[in-house]
Amino acid sequence: MTELFSAVILGIIEGLTEFLPVSSSGHLIIAGHLLDYTGPKAEVFEVFIQLGAILAVVILYLNRFLGLLKNTPEIPFSGMRGLWMLFLTSLPASILGLLLSGYIKTYLFNPVTVSFALAVGAVFILFVEKYAPAHDLEKATFHTLDEVTPKLAFGIGCFQCLALWPGFSRSAATIMGGMLLGARRTLAAEYSFLAAVPIMFAATGYDVLKNYQLFTTADIPFFAVGFIVSFLSALIAVKTFITLVGKMTFRPFAWYRLIIAPLVYLFWT
C-alpha cells in the first residue's frame, strides 16, 4: 500500500506539471527524494509515467494527430508537412539527449541541481514575458499551427534542449522559445503540447527498453497506477491550462519557481 501511495502521488505530480512551465522532472526528483523512492528503477518509473501524460494530449488533440496521417492541402499542418515540423522540433534534443544521457542522470538528477534549474528557468520566463515580440499580440508573427514554418519548428527544438537540465522544464523551454521566435502565446503553448508527444514517447521507450531487466511482474501494479493517475491528472491540467493561457501571462509560474527553488536548495544542503 505504501508503494501504491507513492505511485499515486508521483502520478499526480507528473500529470499536473508535465505541460506546465514548472518542470515535471524537477518536481518528480524532489518528490522521489521526499518519498525515499530513488535509484535506477525510480528514474525509469518517472520516465514511464510520462506515457500517461502523453496519452492525455493525444486524446485532447486527437483530430490534429489523425490529420498527420493524411495530406490535406487546405490544412498546412497535416500529413508529411506536419510530421516534418514535429521531426525538426524533436531532432536537436533527441541527438543531444542521446549524447549526454549518462552525464545527465549521473550529475543532474538531484534536488540541488534542480533548484538551480528552477531558478534559471524562472528568470528565462520573466525575460521572455518582458521582451518577446509575441508579448504584444499584434507583433506576433505566427498565430496558428498552420503558420508554423520549418525554421520556427527547428528553433523551438533548439530551445527544447534546455529541458535536458532537469528542473528547467520542457514546456517552459518550448513555449518561451516559441514566443521569442515570434509565436503567439496560445500557439506556443499548443505547439508545445503537440511537440511533446514524439520526443517524450521516444525518450520513454528508449529508457524502458534500456532498463527492462530491472523490473519484474510484481512492479506492474505500481507502474499501472502511476500511468493511470498521470493520465487523468494531465487531462485536467492541460484542459485547464488551455483555458487560461489566452487570459494570463506565465509570470505566476516564474514566481512560484523562484519561491520553491531556494527552499529546495536549503533543504538538501
Short mmCIF file of C-alpha atoms in Angstrom, two decimals:
data_model
loop_
_atom_site.label_atom_id
_atom_site.label_comp_id
_atom_site.label_asym_id
_atom_site.label_seq_id
_atom_site.Cartn_x
_atom_site.Cartn_y
_atom_site.Cartn_z
CA MET A 1 0.00 0.00 0.00
CA THR A 2 2.87 2.37 0.77
CA GLU A 3 4.32 1.80 -2.72
CA LEU A 4 0.94 2.34 -4.38
CA PHE A 5 0.51 5.56 -2.40
CA SER A 6 3.86 6.74 -3.77
CA ALA A 7 2.73 5.80 -7.29
CA VAL A 8 -0.43 7.90 -6.86
CA ILE A 9 1.50 10.92 -5.55
CA LEU A 10 4.10 10.72 -8.31
CA GLY A 11 1.40 10.18 -10.95
CA ILE A 12 -0.47 13.29 -9.81
CA ILE A 13 2.70 15.36 -9.83
CA GLU A 14 3.66 14.14 -13.31
CA GLY A 15 0.23 14.77 -14.80
CA LEU A 16 -0.21 18.21 -13.27
CA THR A 17 3.25 19.51 -14.07
CA GLU A 18 4.26 17.88 -17.38
CA PHE A 19 2.68 20.52 -19.59
CA LEU A 20 3.01 23.50 -17.25
CA PRO A 21 6.21 25.59 -17.29
CA VAL A 22 7.33 24.38 -13.86
CA SER A 23 9.23 21.15 -14.71
CA SER A 24 7.68 17.74 -14.10
CA SER A 25 11.08 16.03 -13.92
CA GLY A 26 12.27 18.51 -11.31
CA HIS A 27 9.16 18.01 -9.19
CA LEU A 28 9.41 14.22 -9.54
CA ILE A 29 13.04 14.23 -8.43
CA ILE A 30 12.15 16.33 -5.39
CA ALA A 31 9.11 14.18 -4.57
CA GLY A 32 11.09 10.97 -5.09
CA HIS A 33 13.66 12.08 -2.53
CA LEU A 34 10.96 13.07 -0.06
CA LEU A 35 9.24 9.70 -0.52
CA ASP A 36 12.60 7.90 -0.37
CA TYR A 37 11.97 6.46 -3.82
CA THR A 38 15.22 6.95 -5.71
CA GLY A 39 17.65 4.93 -7.81
CA PRO A 40 17.67 3.49 -11.35
CA LYS A 41 14.22 1.88 -11.06
CA ALA A 42 12.70 5.12 -9.75
CA GLU A 43 14.22 7.09 -12.61
CA VAL A 44 12.68 4.73 -15.18
CA PHE A 45 9.32 4.86 -13.39
CA GLU A 46 9.38 8.66 -13.50
CA VAL A 47 10.02 8.49 -17.25
CA PHE A 48 7.45 5.73 -17.82
CA ILE A 49 4.51 7.60 -16.25
CA GLN A 50 5.08 10.35 -18.79
CA LEU A 51 3.30 7.99 -21.20
CA GLY A 52 0.09 8.66 -19.27
CA ALA A 53 0.53 12.39 -19.74
CA ILE A 54 1.34 11.87 -23.42
CA LEU A 55 -1.86 9.86 -23.90
CA ALA A 56 -3.87 12.71 -22.41
CA VAL A 57 -2.52 15.12 -25.04
CA VAL A 58 -3.12 12.63 -27.85
CA ILE A 59 -6.76 12.31 -26.80
CA LEU A 60 -7.28 16.06 -26.39
CA TYR A 61 -5.70 16.75 -29.80
CA LEU A 62 -6.86 13.56 -31.50
CA ASN A 63 -8.11 15.29 -34.63
CA ARG A 64 -4.77 17.05 -35.10
CA PHE A 65 -2.84 13.80 -34.73
CA LEU A 66 -5.21 11.95 -37.07
CA GLY A 67 -4.67 14.78 -39.54
CA LEU A 68 -0.98 13.89 -39.63
CA LEU A 69 -1.90 10.57 -41.23
CA LYS A 70 -3.01 12.16 -44.50
CA ASN A 71 -2.10 15.20 -46.56
CA THR A 72 -4.83 17.85 -46.62
CA PRO A 73 -3.85 20.74 -48.92
CA GLU A 74 -6.09 23.27 -47.17
CA ILE A 75 -4.55 22.36 -43.77
CA PRO A 76 -0.77 23.02 -43.91
CA PHE A 77 -0.11 21.36 -40.54
CA SER A 78 -1.15 17.91 -41.73
CA GLY A 79 0.31 14.86 -43.41
CA MET A 80 4.02 14.78 -44.18
CA ARG A 81 4.45 18.52 -43.66
CA GLY A 82 3.06 18.36 -40.13
CA LEU A 83 5.22 15.32 -39.35
CA TRP A 84 8.24 17.16 -40.73
CA MET A 85 7.61 20.09 -38.38
CA LEU A 86 7.43 17.78 -35.36
CA PHE A 87 10.54 15.91 -36.51
CA LEU A 88 12.52 19.14 -36.79
CA THR A 89 11.43 20.14 -33.29
CA SER A 90 12.38 16.77 -31.82
CA LEU A 91 15.74 16.44 -33.57
CA PRO A 92 18.10 18.71 -31.54
CA ALA A 93 17.11 17.46 -28.08
CA SER A 94 16.99 13.84 -29.26
CA ILE A 95 20.59 13.97 -30.50
CA LEU A 96 21.88 15.92 -27.52
CA GLY A 97 19.93 13.72 -25.11
CA LEU A 98 21.47 10.54 -26.51
CA LEU A 99 24.94 12.02 -26.25
CA LEU A 100 24.53 13.34 -22.72
CA SER A 101 22.06 10.90 -21.10
CA GLY A 102 24.72 9.27 -18.91
CA TYR A 103 26.08 12.60 -17.72
CA ILE A 104 22.59 13.99 -17.06
CA LYS A 105 21.50 11.03 -14.93
CA THR A 106 24.77 10.95 -13.02
CA TYR A 107 25.17 14.63 -12.21
CA LEU A 108 21.84 16.44 -12.72
CA PHE A 109 19.23 14.10 -11.23
CA ASN A 110 19.36 15.57 -7.72
CA PRO A 111 17.40 18.26 -5.86
CA VAL A 112 20.28 20.74 -5.65
CA THR A 113 20.86 20.94 -9.41
CA VAL A 114 17.07 21.01 -9.87
CA SER A 115 16.83 24.05 -7.58
CA PHE A 116 19.26 25.95 -9.80
CA ALA A 117 17.36 24.91 -12.93
CA LEU A 118 14.07 26.07 -11.41
CA ALA A 119 15.58 29.49 -10.69
CA VAL A 120 17.27 29.88 -14.08
CA GLY A 121 14.07 28.80 -15.86
CA ALA A 122 12.08 31.33 -13.85
CA VAL A 123 14.40 34.16 -14.91
CA PHE A 124 14.06 32.96 -18.51
CA ILE A 125 10.26 33.11 -18.28
CA LEU A 126 10.32 36.64 -16.82
CA PHE A 127 12.77 37.76 -19.53
CA VAL A 128 10.58 36.39 -22.33
CA GLU A 129 7.43 37.88 -20.84
CA LYS A 130 9.06 41.30 -20.93
CA TYR A 131 10.95 41.19 -24.21
CA ALA A 132 9.38 38.58 -26.52
CA PRO A 133 7.74 40.01 -29.67
CA ALA A 134 4.73 37.78 -29.05
CA HIS A 135 4.15 39.50 -25.70
CA ASP A 136 2.20 42.01 -27.76
CA LEU A 137 -0.41 40.07 -29.75
CA GLU A 138 -0.23 42.48 -32.67
CA LYS A 139 3.52 41.95 -33.00
CA ALA A 140 3.34 38.14 -33.13
CA THR A 141 4.46 36.68 -36.47
CA PHE A 142 2.83 33.25 -36.12
CA HIS A 143 -0.73 32.85 -34.87
CA THR A 144 -1.91 29.31 -35.72
CA LEU A 145 -0.44 25.83 -36.14
CA ASP A 146 -0.90 26.08 -39.89
CA GLU A 147 1.53 29.03 -39.95
CA VAL A 148 4.38 27.07 -38.32
CA THR A 149 7.44 27.05 -40.59
CA PRO A 150 10.44 24.69 -40.64
CA LYS A 151 12.62 27.49 -39.25
CA LEU A 152 10.24 28.09 -36.33
CA ALA A 153 9.87 24.35 -35.65
CA PHE A 154 13.63 23.80 -35.60
CA GLY A 155 14.19 26.92 -33.50
CA ILE A 156 11.73 25.69 -30.87
CA GLY A 157 13.54 22.36 -30.99
CA CYS A 158 16.83 24.09 -30.17
CA PHE A 159 15.24 25.77 -27.16
CA GLN A 160 13.87 22.38 -26.13
CA CYS A 161 17.47 21.29 -25.46
CA LEU A 162 17.38 23.47 -22.33
CA ALA A 163 14.94 20.96 -20.86
CA LEU A 164 17.67 18.31 -20.72
CA TRP A 165 18.62 20.05 -17.47
CA PRO A 166 16.07 18.54 -15.03
CA GLY A 167 14.15 21.35 -13.40
CA PHE A 168 14.30 23.74 -16.34
CA SER A 169 11.03 22.43 -17.87
CA ARG A 170 10.41 21.26 -21.41
CA SER A 171 7.19 23.28 -21.54
CA ALA A 172 8.92 26.45 -20.37
CA ALA A 173 11.73 25.95 -22.89
CA THR A 174 9.44 25.35 -25.87
CA ILE A 175 6.70 27.85 -25.01
CA MET A 176 9.09 30.66 -24.15
CA GLY A 177 11.33 29.75 -27.08
CA GLY A 178 8.36 29.87 -29.39
CA MET A 179 7.34 33.28 -28.09
CA LEU A 180 10.89 34.62 -28.52
CA LEU A 181 10.77 33.43 -32.13
CA GLY A 182 7.51 35.27 -32.76
CA ALA A 183 4.80 32.71 -31.99
CA ARG A 184 1.61 33.93 -30.38
CA ARG A 185 1.29 32.86 -26.75
CA THR A 186 -1.58 30.42 -27.40
CA LEU A 187 0.18 28.95 -30.45
CA ALA A 188 3.42 28.47 -28.50
CA ALA A 189 1.54 26.56 -25.80
CA GLU A 190 -0.46 24.44 -28.24
CA TYR A 191 2.60 23.55 -30.31
CA SER A 192 4.48 22.70 -27.11
CA PHE A 193 1.79 20.13 -26.26
CA LEU A 194 1.94 18.52 -29.71
CA ALA A 195 5.73 18.55 -29.91
CA ALA A 196 5.94 16.82 -26.53
CA VAL A 197 4.43 13.61 -27.89
CA PRO A 198 7.17 12.35 -30.26
CA ILE A 199 10.17 13.26 -28.11
CA MET A 200 8.61 12.06 -24.85
CA PHE A 201 7.44 8.83 -26.46
CA ALA A 202 10.92 8.22 -27.90
CA ALA A 203 12.66 9.03 -24.60
CA THR A 204 10.28 6.85 -22.62
CA GLY A 205 10.58 3.90 -25.00
CA TYR A 206 14.37 4.17 -25.06
CA ASP A 207 14.63 4.29 -21.26
CA VAL A 208 12.24 1.39 -20.67
CA LEU A 209 13.91 -0.86 -23.27
CA LYS A 210 17.34 0.01 -21.93
CA ASN A 211 16.40 -0.85 -18.33
CA TYR A 212 13.67 -3.50 -18.65
CA GLN A 213 15.84 -6.04 -16.80
CA LEU A 214 15.41 -4.01 -13.60
CA PHE A 215 11.73 -4.95 -13.35
CA THR A 216 9.60 -7.98 -12.53
CA THR A 217 5.89 -8.72 -12.86
CA ALA A 218 5.50 -7.53 -9.25
CA ASP A 219 6.20 -4.00 -10.48
CA ILE A 220 3.22 -3.98 -12.88
CA PRO A 221 0.59 -2.68 -10.38
CA PHE A 222 2.91 0.12 -9.27
CA PHE A 223 3.59 1.23 -12.84
CA ALA A 224 -0.06 0.85 -13.88
CA VAL A 225 -1.30 3.05 -11.02
CA GLY A 226 1.27 5.73 -11.82
CA PHE A 227 0.33 5.63 -15.51
CA ILE A 228 -3.44 5.92 -14.92
CA VAL A 229 -3.15 8.67 -12.33
CA SER A 230 -0.74 10.60 -14.56
CA PHE A 231 -3.17 10.31 -17.48
CA LEU A 232 -6.17 11.57 -15.50
CA SER A 233 -4.35 14.45 -13.83
CA ALA A 234 -2.79 15.50 -17.16
CA LEU A 235 -6.23 15.64 -18.77
CA ILE A 236 -7.36 18.07 -16.09
CA ALA A 237 -4.16 20.12 -16.17
CA VAL A 238 -4.00 20.52 -19.95
CA LYS A 239 -7.68 21.40 -20.34
CA THR A 240 -7.38 23.99 -17.57
CA PHE A 241 -4.13 25.39 -18.96
CA ILE A 242 -5.63 25.75 -22.45
CA THR A 243 -8.49 27.76 -20.96
CA LEU A 244 -6.18 30.07 -19.01
CA VAL A 245 -3.27 30.53 -21.42
CA GLY A 246 -5.01 33.17 -23.50
CA LYS A 247 -6.07 35.13 -20.43
CA MET A 248 -2.88 35.29 -18.37
CA THR A 249 0.89 35.63 -18.58
CA PHE A 250 3.33 32.97 -17.41
CA ARG A 251 4.74 35.20 -14.67
CA PRO A 252 2.89 33.38 -11.84
CA PHE A 253 4.72 30.17 -12.78
CA ALA A 254 8.03 32.04 -12.67
CA TRP A 255 7.31 33.46 -9.21
CA TYR A 256 6.29 30.02 -7.99
CA ARG A 257 9.60 28.61 -9.24
CA LEU A 258 11.57 31.41 -7.59
CA ILE A 259 9.84 30.68 -4.28
CA ILE A 260 10.46 26.93 -4.22
CA ALA A 261 13.99 26.99 -5.71
CA PRO A 262 15.75 28.35 -2.59
CA LEU A 263 13.58 26.17 -0.34
CA VAL A 264 14.67 23.05 -2.22
CA TYR A 265 18.29 24.16 -2.17
CA LEU A 266 18.31 24.91 1.58
CA PHE A 267 16.51 21.66 2.42
CA TRP A 268 19.12 19.50 0.66
CA THR A 269 22.29 21.41 1.55
#
